[in-house]
Amino acid sequence: MIANVIVICIWSPNLDTDAPNWINFSFAAGLWLYSTFDNVDGRQARRTGTSSPLGELFDHGCDAVNCTYVALLQAAALGLGHSPSAAILLFVTIAGFYLSTVEEYYTGILYLGYVNGPTEGIIVTCLAFIWSGIYGVASWHVLVSEVSWLAWTTSVLPSGTTFADVFVWGMVGFFLVTHLPVCIYSIGQVSKEKGLNRKTVFENVFVPLIATGVFIYSWLSSSSSIVFTEKHFIVFALFTGLLFGEMASDIILAHLTRSEYPRFLSIYLPLFLASLLVNLQSFFQIKLVDEYLLLVLLCCVKFYTYLVRAVRVINAFCDFLGIRCLVIPTSKQSDRTIVPKTSAEQEAESLLVAQEEGSSQQQQYNTF
């Protein structure tokens, strides 16, 4: 997926041009392979005896960051350009994953409904990539009303609606109808069963999401913003994607360690300050800061802090569980003697079982 984003930066940096057909096919192959590996990694870990809560944290952390990559690939394949439509796709994608992670925090289970993003959403997206590879990006910008057997849609759809618009708003509807209500219902039910204050729970869940959405909107919609006009949306998407990736990682970390729901203030504070600076420039008609340099600086700093924090958390998990990261221990046939498990191993195993079965153990695992 990272390679495909690099391909975009080289062959389709404007996100609105017809790139070589093989690029769109590589998008489909990359996303499908990522989805496949994402589904089999747990089974592989159990087969090799390396299952651990660290694996779940790895899985969700990679998925959280990957949401941004998927949105950028979609924008390039549909020829959306550096536009509000691309921003809508980005926000819907990362918001959906954020809510799924929150749902797992409260319910103990990552529930995927009959219609969901990791299956149907990926299939639809891969088909869109293949379509772009065959017919080109321009095919998405044909007016729906120009297709004879779809002429009846003129009474339903706004004038000038293209197939790219249908895809984008279809994804929004997909999120609002099949995903958001299920997450709200599940979180509400579990909160009721556990005797939690549902008002407080929903405030914890939606205030950070709504606040982040407002900050993103206020930045991009500012008359002085150059994110769209000077085509810097890719950098903006990578920055906001890292923010949401850190938010999702914090939630799953709190879930694994039985900690309180995170507050995220330090995460979306940079987004708020940047949005404020951009809008102050518009209000006072003065240039306070170079927006592009600010955006690049924020992206680099967030990438560095995200990486440092990830290494620290991984090392802490490895020390606590007595394992090595990304290493499968080897054992000789003659060495396979039954050895009593240490208390740390027993605790790690019980924690893993709790995550896989979604049980609500009373034992605490606050290690960070």
Coordinates of N, CA and C in Angstrom, one line a residue, residues 13-245:
P13 N 0.3 12.9 -9.2 CA 0.3 13.7 -8.0 C -0.9 14.7 -7.9
N14 N -1.5 14.9 -9.1 CA -2.7 15.8 -9.1 C -4.0 15.1 -8.7
L15 N -3.9 13.7 -8.7 CA -5.1 12.9 -8.4 C -6.2 13.0 -9.4
D16 N -6.0 13.6 -10.5 CA -7.0 13.8 -11.5 C -6.7 13.5 -12.9
T17 N -5.5 12.8 -13.1 CA -5.1 12.6 -14.4 C -5.1 11.1 -14.7
D18 N -5.2 10.7 -16.0 CA -5.2 9.3 -16.4 C -3.8 8.8 -16.4
A19 N -3.5 8.0 -15.4 CA -2.2 7.4 -15.2 C -2.1 6.1 -16.1
P20 N -1.0 5.5 -16.3 CA -0.9 4.3 -17.0 C -1.9 3.2 -16.4
N21 N -2.5 2.4 -17.2 CA -3.5 1.5 -16.7 C -3.0 0.5 -15.6
W22 N -1.7 0.1 -15.7 CA -1.2 -0.8 -14.8 C -1.2 -0.3 -13.3
I23 N -1.2 1.1 -13.2 CA -1.2 1.6 -11.9 C -2.5 1.3 -11.1
N24 N -3.6 1.4 -11.8 CA -4.9 1.1 -11.2 C -5.0 -0.4 -10.9
F25 N -4.5 -1.2 -11.8 CA -4.5 -2.6 -11.5 C -3.6 -2.9 -10.3
S26 N -2.5 -2.2 -10.1 CA -1.7 -2.4 -8.9 C -2.4 -2.0 -7.7
F27 N -3.2 -0.9 -7.8 CA -4.0 -0.5 -6.6 C -4.9 -1.7 -6.2
A28 N -5.6 -2.3 -7.1 CA -6.5 -3.4 -6.8 C -5.7 -4.6 -6.2
A29 N -4.6 -4.9 -6.8 CA -3.8 -6.0 -6.3 C -3.2 -5.7 -4.9
G30 N -2.7 -4.5 -4.7 CA -2.2 -4.2 -3.4 C -3.2 -4.2 -2.3
L31 N -4.4 -3.7 -2.6 CA -5.5 -3.7 -1.6 C -6.0 -5.1 -1.3
W32 N -6.1 -5.9 -2.3 CA -6.6 -7.2 -2.1 C -5.6 -8.1 -1.3
L33 N -4.3 -7.9 -1.7 CA -3.3 -8.7 -0.9 C -3.2 -8.2 0.5
Y34 N -3.3 -6.9 0.7 CA -3.3 -6.4 2.1 C -4.5 -7.0 2.9
S35 N -5.7 -7.0 2.3 CA -6.8 -7.6 3.0 C -6.6 -9.0 3.3
T36 N -6.1 -9.8 2.3 CA -5.9 -11.2 2.5 C -4.9 -11.5 3.6
F37 N -3.8 -10.8 3.6 CA -2.8 -10.9 4.7 C -3.3 -10.5 6.0
D38 N -4.2 -9.5 6.0 CA -4.8 -9.0 7.3 C -5.7 -10.0 7.9
N39 N -6.3 -10.8 7.0 CA -7.2 -11.9 7.5 C -6.5 -13.2 7.9
V40 N -5.4 -13.5 7.4 CA -4.7 -14.7 7.7 C -3.6 -14.6 8.7
D41 N -3.3 -13.4 9.1 CA -2.1 -13.2 10.0 C -2.4 -13.8 11.4
G42 N -3.7 -13.7 11.8 CA -4.0 -14.3 13.1 C -3.9 -15.8 13.1
R43 N -4.4 -16.4 12.1 CA -4.3 -17.9 12.0 C -2.9 -18.3 11.9
Q44 N -2.0 -17.5 11.2 CA -0.6 -17.9 11.1 C 0.0 -17.8 12.4
A45 N -0.3 -16.7 13.2 CA 0.3 -16.6 14.5 C -0.1 -17.7 15.4
R46 N -1.4 -18.2 15.4 CA -1.8 -19.3 16.2 C -1.1 -20.6 15.8
R47 N -0.9 -20.7 14.5 CA -0.3 -21.9 14.0 C 1.2 -22.0 14.4
T48 N 1.9 -20.9 14.5 CA 3.3 -20.8 14.9 C 3.4 -20.6 16.4
G49 N 2.3 -20.5 17.1 CA 2.4 -20.3 18.6 C 2.9 -19.0 19.0
T50 N 2.7 -18.0 18.2 CA 3.2 -16.6 18.5 C 2.0 -15.6 18.7
S51 N 0.8 -16.1 18.9 CA -0.3 -15.2 19.2 C 0.0 -14.4 20.5
S52 N -0.4 -13.2 20.4 CA -0.2 -12.3 21.6 C -1.0 -11.1 21.5
P53 N -1.3 -10.3 22.5 CA -2.0 -9.1 22.4 C -1.3 -8.1 21.5
L54 N 0.1 -8.2 21.5 CA 0.9 -7.3 20.6 C 0.5 -7.5 19.2
G55 N 0.1 -8.7 18.8 CA -0.3 -8.9 17.4 C -1.6 -8.2 17.1
E56 N -2.5 -8.1 18.1 CA -3.8 -7.4 17.8 C -3.5 -5.9 17.7
L57 N -2.6 -5.4 18.5 CA -2.2 -4.0 18.5 C -1.5 -3.7 17.1
F58 N -0.7 -4.6 16.7 CA -0.1 -4.4 15.4 C -1.1 -4.4 14.3
D59 N -2.0 -5.3 14.3 CA -3.1 -5.4 13.3 C -3.9 -4.2 13.2
H60 N -4.4 -3.7 14.3 CA -5.2 -2.5 14.3 C -4.4 -1.2 14.0
G61 N -3.2 -1.2 14.4 CA -2.3 0.0 14.1 C -2.1 0.1 12.6
C62 N -1.8 -1.0 12.0 CA -1.6 -1.0 10.5 C -2.8 -0.7 9.8
D63 N -4.0 -1.2 10.2 CA -5.2 -1.0 9.6 C -5.6 0.5 9.7
A64 N -5.3 1.1 10.8 CA -5.7 2.5 11.0 C -4.9 3.4 10.1
V65 N -3.6 3.2 9.9 CA -2.9 4.0 8.9 C -3.2 3.7 7.5
N66 N -3.6 2.4 7.3 CA -3.9 2.0 5.9 C -5.2 2.7 5.4
C67 N -6.1 3.1 6.3 CA -7.3 3.7 5.8 C -7.0 5.0 5.0
T68 N -6.0 5.7 5.4 CA -5.6 6.9 4.6 C -5.1 6.5 3.3
Y69 N -4.3 5.5 3.2 CA -3.8 5.1 1.9 C -4.9 4.6 0.9
V70 N -5.9 3.9 1.5 CA -7.0 3.5 0.7 C -7.7 4.7 0.1
A71 N -8.0 5.7 0.9 CA -8.7 6.9 0.5 C -7.9 7.6 -0.6
L72 N -6.6 7.7 -0.5 CA -5.8 8.3 -1.5 C -5.8 7.6 -2.8
L73 N -5.8 6.2 -2.7 CA -5.9 5.4 -3.9 C -7.2 5.6 -4.6
Q74 N -8.3 5.7 -3.8 CA -9.6 5.9 -4.4 C -9.7 7.2 -5.1
A75 N -9.1 8.3 -4.4 CA -9.2 9.6 -5.1 C -8.4 9.6 -6.4
A76 N -7.3 8.9 -6.5 CA -6.5 8.9 -7.7 C -7.3 8.0 -8.8
A77 N -7.8 6.9 -8.4 CA -8.5 6.0 -9.4 C -9.8 6.7 -9.9
L78 N -10.4 7.5 -9.1 CA -11.7 8.2 -9.5 C -11.4 9.5 -10.1
G79 N -10.1 10.0 -10.1 CA -9.8 11.3 -10.7 C -10.4 12.4 -9.9
L80 N -10.5 12.3 -8.6 CA -11.2 13.4 -7.8 C -10.3 14.6 -7.6
G81 N -9.0 14.5 -7.8 CA -8.2 15.6 -7.7 C -8.0 16.1 -6.2
H82 N -7.4 17.2 -6.0 CA -7.3 17.8 -4.6 C -8.6 18.5 -4.4
S83 N -9.6 17.9 -3.9 CA -10.9 18.4 -3.9 C -11.7 18.0 -2.6
P84 N -12.8 18.7 -2.3 CA -13.6 18.3 -1.1 C -14.1 16.9 -1.2
S85 N -14.3 16.4 -2.4 CA -14.8 15.0 -2.6 C -13.7 14.0 -2.1
A86 N -12.4 14.3 -2.3 CA -11.3 13.5 -1.8 C -11.3 13.5 -0.3
A87 N -11.5 14.7 0.2 CA -11.5 14.9 1.7 C -12.7 14.1 2.3
I88 N -13.8 14.1 1.7 CA -15.0 13.4 2.2 C -14.7 11.9 2.3
L89 N -14.1 11.4 1.2 CA -13.7 9.9 1.2 C -12.7 9.6 2.3
L90 N -11.8 10.5 2.5 CA -10.8 10.3 3.6 C -11.5 10.3 4.9
F91 N -12.3 11.2 5.2 CA -12.9 11.3 6.6 C -13.9 10.1 6.8
V92 N -14.7 9.8 5.8 CA -15.6 8.6 6.0 C -14.8 7.3 6.2
T93 N -13.7 7.2 5.5 CA -12.9 5.9 5.7 C -12.3 5.8 7.1
I94 N -11.7 6.9 7.6 CA -11.0 6.9 8.9 C -12.1 6.9 10.0
A95 N -13.2 7.6 9.8 CA -14.2 7.7 10.8 C -14.8 6.3 11.0
G96 N -15.0 5.6 9.9 CA -15.6 4.2 10.1 C -14.7 3.3 10.9
F97 N -13.4 3.4 10.6 CA -12.5 2.5 11.4 C -12.4 2.9 12.8
Y98 N -12.4 4.3 13.1 CA -12.4 4.8 14.4 C -13.6 4.2 15.2
L99 N -14.8 4.2 14.7 CA -15.9 3.7 15.4 C -15.9 2.2 15.6
S100 N -15.3 1.5 14.6 CA -15.2 0.0 14.8 C -14.2 -0.3 16.0
T101 N -13.2 0.5 16.1 CA -12.2 0.4 17.2 C -12.9 0.7 18.5
V102 N -13.7 1.8 18.5 CA -14.4 2.1 19.8 C -15.3 1.0 20.2
E103 N -16.0 0.5 19.2 CA -17.0 -0.6 19.5 C -16.3 -1.8 20.1
E104 N -15.1 -2.1 19.6 CA -14.3 -3.2 20.2 C -13.9 -2.9 21.6
Y105 N -13.5 -1.6 21.9 CA -13.1 -1.2 23.2 C -14.2 -1.5 24.2
Y106 N -15.5 -1.2 23.9 CA -16.6 -1.3 24.8 C -17.2 -2.7 24.8
T107 N -17.2 -3.4 23.7 CA -17.9 -4.7 23.6 C -16.9 -5.9 23.8
G108 N -15.6 -5.6 23.5 CA -14.6 -6.7 23.6 C -14.5 -7.5 22.3
I109 N -15.3 -7.2 21.3 CA -15.3 -7.9 20.1 C -15.4 -7.0 18.9
L110 N -14.5 -7.2 17.9 CA -14.6 -6.5 16.7 C -15.7 -7.1 15.8
Y111 N -16.8 -6.5 15.9 CA -18.0 -7.1 15.2 C -18.1 -6.5 13.8
L112 N -18.2 -7.3 12.8 CA -18.4 -6.9 11.4 C -19.8 -7.3 11.0
G113 N -20.6 -6.4 10.6 CA -22.0 -6.7 10.2 C -22.1 -7.4 8.9
Y114 N -23.3 -7.7 8.5 CA -23.5 -8.4 7.2 C -23.0 -7.6 6.1
V115 N -23.0 -6.3 6.2 CA -22.4 -5.4 5.1 C -21.4 -4.5 5.9
N116 N -20.1 -4.6 5.5 CA -19.1 -3.9 6.2 C -17.9 -3.5 5.3
G117 N -17.1 -2.6 5.8 CA -16.0 -2.1 5.0 C -14.9 -3.1 4.7
P118 N -14.4 -3.9 5.6 CA -13.3 -4.8 5.3 C -13.7 -5.9 4.3
T119 N -14.9 -6.1 4.0 CA -15.3 -7.1 3.0 C -15.9 -6.5 1.8
E120 N -17.2 -6.1 2.0 CA -17.9 -5.5 0.8 C -17.3 -4.2 0.4
G121 N -16.8 -3.4 1.3 CA -16.2 -2.1 1.0 C -14.9 -2.3 0.2
I122 N -14.1 -3.3 0.6 CA -12.9 -3.6 -0.2 C -13.2 -4.2 -1.5
I123 N -14.2 -5.0 -1.6 CA -14.6 -5.6 -2.9 C -15.0 -4.5 -3.9
V124 N -15.9 -3.6 -3.4 CA -16.3 -2.5 -4.3 C -15.1 -1.6 -4.7
T125 N -14.3 -1.3 -3.8 CA -13.1 -0.5 -4.1 C -12.2 -1.2 -5.1
C126 N -11.9 -2.4 -4.9 CA -11.1 -3.2 -5.9 C -11.7 -3.2 -7.3
L127 N -13.0 -3.4 -7.3 CA -13.7 -3.3 -8.6 C -13.6 -2.0 -9.3
A128 N -13.7 -0.9 -8.4 CA -13.5 0.4 -9.0 C -12.1 0.6 -9.5
F129 N -11.1 0.1 -8.8 CA -9.8 0.2 -9.4 C -9.6 -0.5 -10.7
I130 N -10.2 -1.7 -10.8 CA -10.2 -2.5 -12.0 C -10.9 -1.8 -13.2
W131 N -12.0 -1.2 -12.8 CA -12.8 -0.4 -13.8 C -11.9 0.7 -14.4
S132 N -11.2 1.5 -13.5 CA -10.4 2.6 -13.9 C -9.2 2.0 -14.7
G133 N -8.7 0.8 -14.4 CA -7.6 0.3 -15.2 C -8.1 -0.1 -16.6
I134 N -9.3 -0.5 -16.8 CA -9.8 -0.9 -18.1 C -10.3 0.3 -18.9
Y135 N -11.1 1.2 -18.3 CA -11.8 2.2 -19.0 C -11.2 3.6 -18.8
G136 N -10.3 3.7 -17.8 CA -9.7 5.0 -17.6 C -10.4 5.8 -16.5
V137 N -9.7 6.8 -16.0 CA -10.2 7.7 -14.9 C -11.3 8.5 -15.5
A138 N -11.2 8.9 -16.7 CA -12.2 9.8 -17.3 C -13.6 9.2 -17.3
S139 N -13.7 7.9 -17.3 CA -15.0 7.2 -17.4 C -15.9 7.5 -16.1
W140 N -15.2 7.9 -15.0 CA -15.9 8.2 -13.8 C -16.5 9.6 -13.9
H141 N -16.1 10.4 -14.8 CA -16.6 11.8 -14.9 C -17.7 12.0 -16.0
V142 N -18.2 10.9 -16.5 CA -19.3 10.9 -17.4 C -20.6 11.2 -16.6
L143 N -21.4 12.1 -17.1 CA -22.6 12.4 -16.4 C -23.6 11.2 -16.4
V144 N -24.2 11.0 -15.3 CA -25.1 9.8 -15.2 C -26.2 10.0 -16.1
S145 N -26.7 11.2 -16.3 CA -27.8 11.5 -17.2 C -27.5 11.2 -18.7
E146 N -26.2 11.1 -19.0 CA -25.9 10.9 -20.4 C -26.0 9.4 -20.8
V147 N -26.1 8.5 -19.8 CA -26.3 7.1 -20.1 C -27.8 6.9 -20.3
S148 N -28.2 6.4 -21.5 CA -29.6 6.3 -21.8 C -30.4 5.6 -20.8
W149 N -30.0 4.4 -20.4 CA -30.8 3.6 -19.5 C -30.8 4.1 -18.0
L150 N -30.0 5.2 -17.8 CA -30.0 5.9 -16.5 C -30.6 7.3 -16.5
A151 N -31.3 7.6 -17.7 CA -31.9 8.9 -17.8 C -32.9 9.2 -16.8
W152 N -33.6 8.2 -16.2 CA -34.6 8.4 -15.2 C -34.0 9.0 -13.9
T153 N -32.7 8.9 -13.7 CA -32.1 9.4 -12.5 C -32.1 10.9 -12.4
T154 N -32.4 11.6 -13.5 CA -32.4 13.0 -13.5 C -33.4 13.6 -12.5
S155 N -34.5 12.8 -12.3 CA -35.5 13.3 -11.3 C -35.1 13.0 -9.9
V156 N -34.0 12.3 -9.7 CA -33.6 11.9 -8.3 C -32.2 12.6 -8.0
L157 N -31.3 12.6 -8.9 CA -30.0 13.1 -8.7 C -29.9 14.6 -9.1
P158 N -29.0 15.3 -8.4 CA -28.8 16.7 -8.8 C -28.2 16.8 -10.2
S159 N -28.5 17.9 -10.8 CA -28.0 18.1 -12.2 C -26.4 18.1 -12.2
G160 N -25.9 17.5 -13.2 CA -24.4 17.4 -13.3 C -23.7 16.3 -12.5
T161 N -24.5 15.4 -12.0 CA -24.0 14.3 -11.2 C -23.2 13.3 -12.0
T162 N -21.9 13.1 -11.6 CA -21.1 12.1 -12.4 C -21.1 10.8 -11.6
F163 N -20.5 9.8 -12.2 CA -20.4 8.5 -11.6 C -19.4 8.6 -10.4
A164 N -18.4 9.5 -10.5 CA -17.5 9.7 -9.3 C -18.3 10.2 -8.1
D165 N -19.2 11.1 -8.4 CA -20.1 11.6 -7.3 C -20.9 10.5 -6.7
V166 N -21.4 9.7 -7.5 CA -22.2 8.5 -7.1 C -21.4 7.6 -6.1
F167 N -20.2 7.4 -6.5 CA -19.3 6.5 -5.7 C -19.0 7.2 -4.4
V168 N -18.7 8.5 -4.4 CA -18.3 9.2 -3.1 C -19.5 9.2 -2.2
W169 N -20.7 9.7 -2.7 CA -21.8 9.8 -1.8 C -22.4 8.4 -1.5
G170 N -22.1 7.4 -2.4 CA -22.5 6.1 -2.0 C -21.7 5.6 -0.8
M171 N -20.5 5.9 -0.7 CA -19.7 5.5 0.4 C -20.1 6.2 1.7
V172 N -20.5 7.5 1.5 CA -21.1 8.2 2.7 C -22.4 7.5 3.1
G173 N -23.3 7.2 2.2 CA -24.5 6.5 2.6 C -24.2 5.2 3.2
F174 N -23.3 4.4 2.6 CA -22.9 3.1 3.1 C -22.4 3.3 4.6
F175 N -21.7 4.3 4.9 CA -21.2 4.6 6.3 C -22.4 4.9 7.2
L176 N -23.3 5.8 6.7 CA -24.4 6.3 7.6 C -25.5 5.3 7.8
V177 N -25.7 4.4 6.9 CA -26.8 3.4 7.0 C -26.4 2.1 7.5
T178 N -25.2 1.6 7.1 CA -24.9 0.2 7.5 C -23.8 0.1 8.6
H179 N -23.1 1.2 8.9 CA -22.0 1.2 9.9 C -22.3 2.0 11.1
L180 N -22.6 3.2 11.0 CA -22.8 4.1 12.1 C -23.9 3.7 13.1
P181 N -25.1 3.3 12.6 CA -26.1 2.9 13.5 C -25.8 1.6 14.3
V182 N -25.1 0.7 13.6 CA -24.7 -0.6 14.3 C -23.8 -0.3 15.4
C183 N -22.8 0.6 15.2 CA -21.8 0.9 16.2 C -22.5 1.6 17.4
I184 N -23.4 2.6 17.1 CA -24.1 3.3 18.2 C -24.9 2.3 19.0
Y185 N -25.6 1.4 18.3 CA -26.5 0.5 19.0 C -25.7 -0.4 19.9
S186 N -24.6 -1.0 19.4 CA -23.7 -1.9 20.1 C -23.1 -1.2 21.4
I187 N -22.6 0.0 21.2 CA -22.0 0.7 22.3 C -23.0 1.0 23.3
G188 N -24.2 1.5 22.9 CA -25.3 1.8 23.8 C -25.7 0.6 24.6
Q189 N -25.9 -0.6 24.0 CA -26.3 -1.8 24.7 C -25.3 -2.2 25.7
V190 N -24.0 -2.3 25.3 CA -23.0 -2.7 26.3 C -22.9 -1.7 27.4
S191 N -23.0 -0.4 27.2 CA -23.0 0.6 28.2 C -24.1 0.4 29.2
K192 N -25.3 0.0 28.7 CA -26.5 -0.2 29.6 C -26.2 -1.5 30.4
E193 N -25.7 -2.6 29.8 CA -25.4 -3.8 30.5 C -24.4 -3.6 31.6
K194 N -23.4 -2.8 31.4 CA -22.3 -2.6 32.3 C -22.7 -1.5 33.3
G195 N -23.8 -0.8 33.2 CA -24.2 0.2 34.1 C -23.4 1.5 33.9
L196 N -22.9 1.7 32.7 CA -22.2 3.0 32.4 C -23.2 4.1 32.0
N197 N -22.8 5.3 32.3 CA -23.5 6.4 31.9 C -23.4 6.6 30.4
R198 N -24.5 6.3 29.6 CA -24.4 6.3 28.2 C -24.1 7.7 27.6
K199 N -24.6 8.7 28.3 CA -24.3 10.1 27.8 C -22.8 10.4 27.9
T200 N -22.2 10.0 29.0 CA -20.8 10.2 29.1 C -20.0 9.3 28.1
V201 N -20.5 8.1 27.9 CA -19.8 7.2 26.9 C -19.9 7.8 25.5
F202 N -21.0 8.2 25.1 CA -21.2 8.8 23.7 C -20.4 10.1 23.6
E203 N -20.3 10.9 24.7 CA -19.5 12.1 24.6 C -18.0 11.7 24.4
N204 N -17.6 10.7 25.1 CA -16.2 10.3 25.0 C -15.9 9.8 23.6
V205 N -16.9 9.2 23.0 CA -16.7 8.6 21.6 C -16.8 9.6 20.5
F206 N -17.8 10.5 20.6 CA -18.1 11.4 19.4 C -17.5 12.8 19.5
V207 N -17.2 13.3 20.7 CA -16.6 14.6 20.8 C -15.3 14.7 20.1
P208 N -14.4 13.7 20.3 CA -13.1 13.8 19.6 C -13.3 13.6 18.1
L209 N -14.2 12.8 17.7 CA -14.4 12.6 16.2 C -15.0 13.8 15.6
I210 N -16.1 14.4 16.2 CA -16.7 15.6 15.7 C -15.7 16.8 15.7
A211 N -15.0 16.9 16.8 CA -14.0 18.0 16.9 C -13.0 17.9 15.8
T212 N -12.5 16.7 15.6 CA -11.5 16.6 14.5 C -12.1 16.9 13.2
G213 N -13.3 16.4 12.9 CA -14.0 16.7 11.7 C -14.2 18.2 11.5
V214 N -14.5 18.9 12.6 CA -14.8 20.4 12.5 C -13.4 21.1 12.2
F215 N -12.4 20.6 12.8 CA -11.1 21.3 12.6 C -10.6 21.0 11.1
I216 N -10.8 19.8 10.6 CA -10.5 19.5 9.2 C -11.3 20.4 8.3
Y217 N -12.6 20.5 8.5 CA -13.4 21.3 7.7 C -13.1 22.8 7.7
S218 N -12.8 23.3 8.9 CA -12.5 24.7 9.0 C -11.2 25.1 8.4
W219 N -10.2 24.1 8.4 CA -9.0 24.3 7.7 C -9.1 24.3 6.2
L220 N -9.8 23.3 5.7 CA -9.9 23.1 4.2 C -10.8 24.1 3.6
S221 N -11.8 24.6 4.4 CA -12.8 25.5 3.8 C -12.4 27.0 3.9
S222 N -11.3 27.2 4.6 CA -10.8 28.6 4.8 C -10.4 29.2 3.5
S223 N -10.8 30.5 3.3 CA -10.5 31.1 2.0 C -9.0 31.3 1.8
S224 N -8.2 31.3 2.9 CA -6.8 31.4 2.7 C -6.0 30.1 2.6
S225 N -6.7 29.0 2.7 CA -6.1 27.7 2.7 C -5.6 27.4 1.2
I226 N -4.4 26.8 1.1 CA -3.9 26.4 -0.2 C -3.9 24.9 -0.4
V227 N -4.5 24.1 0.5 CA -4.4 22.7 0.4 C -5.0 22.2 -0.9
F228 N -6.2 22.8 -1.3 CA -6.8 22.4 -2.5 C -6.2 23.2 -3.7
T229 N -6.1 24.5 -3.5 CA -5.8 25.3 -4.7 C -4.3 25.1 -5.2
E230 N -3.4 24.8 -4.3 CA -2.0 24.5 -4.7 C -1.7 23.0 -4.6
K231 N -2.7 22.2 -4.5 CA -2.6 20.7 -4.6 C -1.6 20.1 -3.5
H232 N -2.0 20.3 -2.3 CA -1.2 19.7 -1.2 C -2.1 18.8 -0.4
F233 N -3.1 18.2 -1.0 CA -4.0 17.4 -0.2 C -3.4 16.1 0.2
I234 N -2.4 15.6 -0.6 CA -1.8 14.3 -0.2 C -1.0 14.4 1.1
V235 N -0.3 15.5 1.3 CA 0.4 15.8 2.5 C -0.6 15.9 3.7
F236 N -1.6 16.7 3.4 CA -2.7 16.9 4.4 C -3.3 15.5 4.8
A237 N -3.6 14.7 3.9 CA -4.2 13.4 4.2 C -3.2 12.5 5.0
L238 N -1.9 12.5 4.7 CA -1.0 11.8 5.5 C -0.9 12.3 6.9
F239 N -1.0 13.6 7.1 CA -0.9 14.2 8.4 C -2.2 13.8 9.2
T240 N -3.3 14.0 8.7 CA -4.6 13.6 9.4 C -4.7 12.1 9.6
G241 N -4.2 11.4 8.6 CA -4.2 9.9 8.8 C -3.4 9.4 9.9
L242 N -2.2 10.1 10.2 CA -1.4 9.7 11.3 C -2.1 10.1 12.6
L243 N -2.9 11.2 12.6 CA -3.6 11.6 13.8 C -4.7 10.5 14.1
F244 N -5.4 10.1 13.1 CA -6.4 9.1 13.4 C -5.8 7.8 13.7
G245 N -4.7 7.5 13.1 CA -4.0 6.2 13.4 C -3.6 6.2 14.9

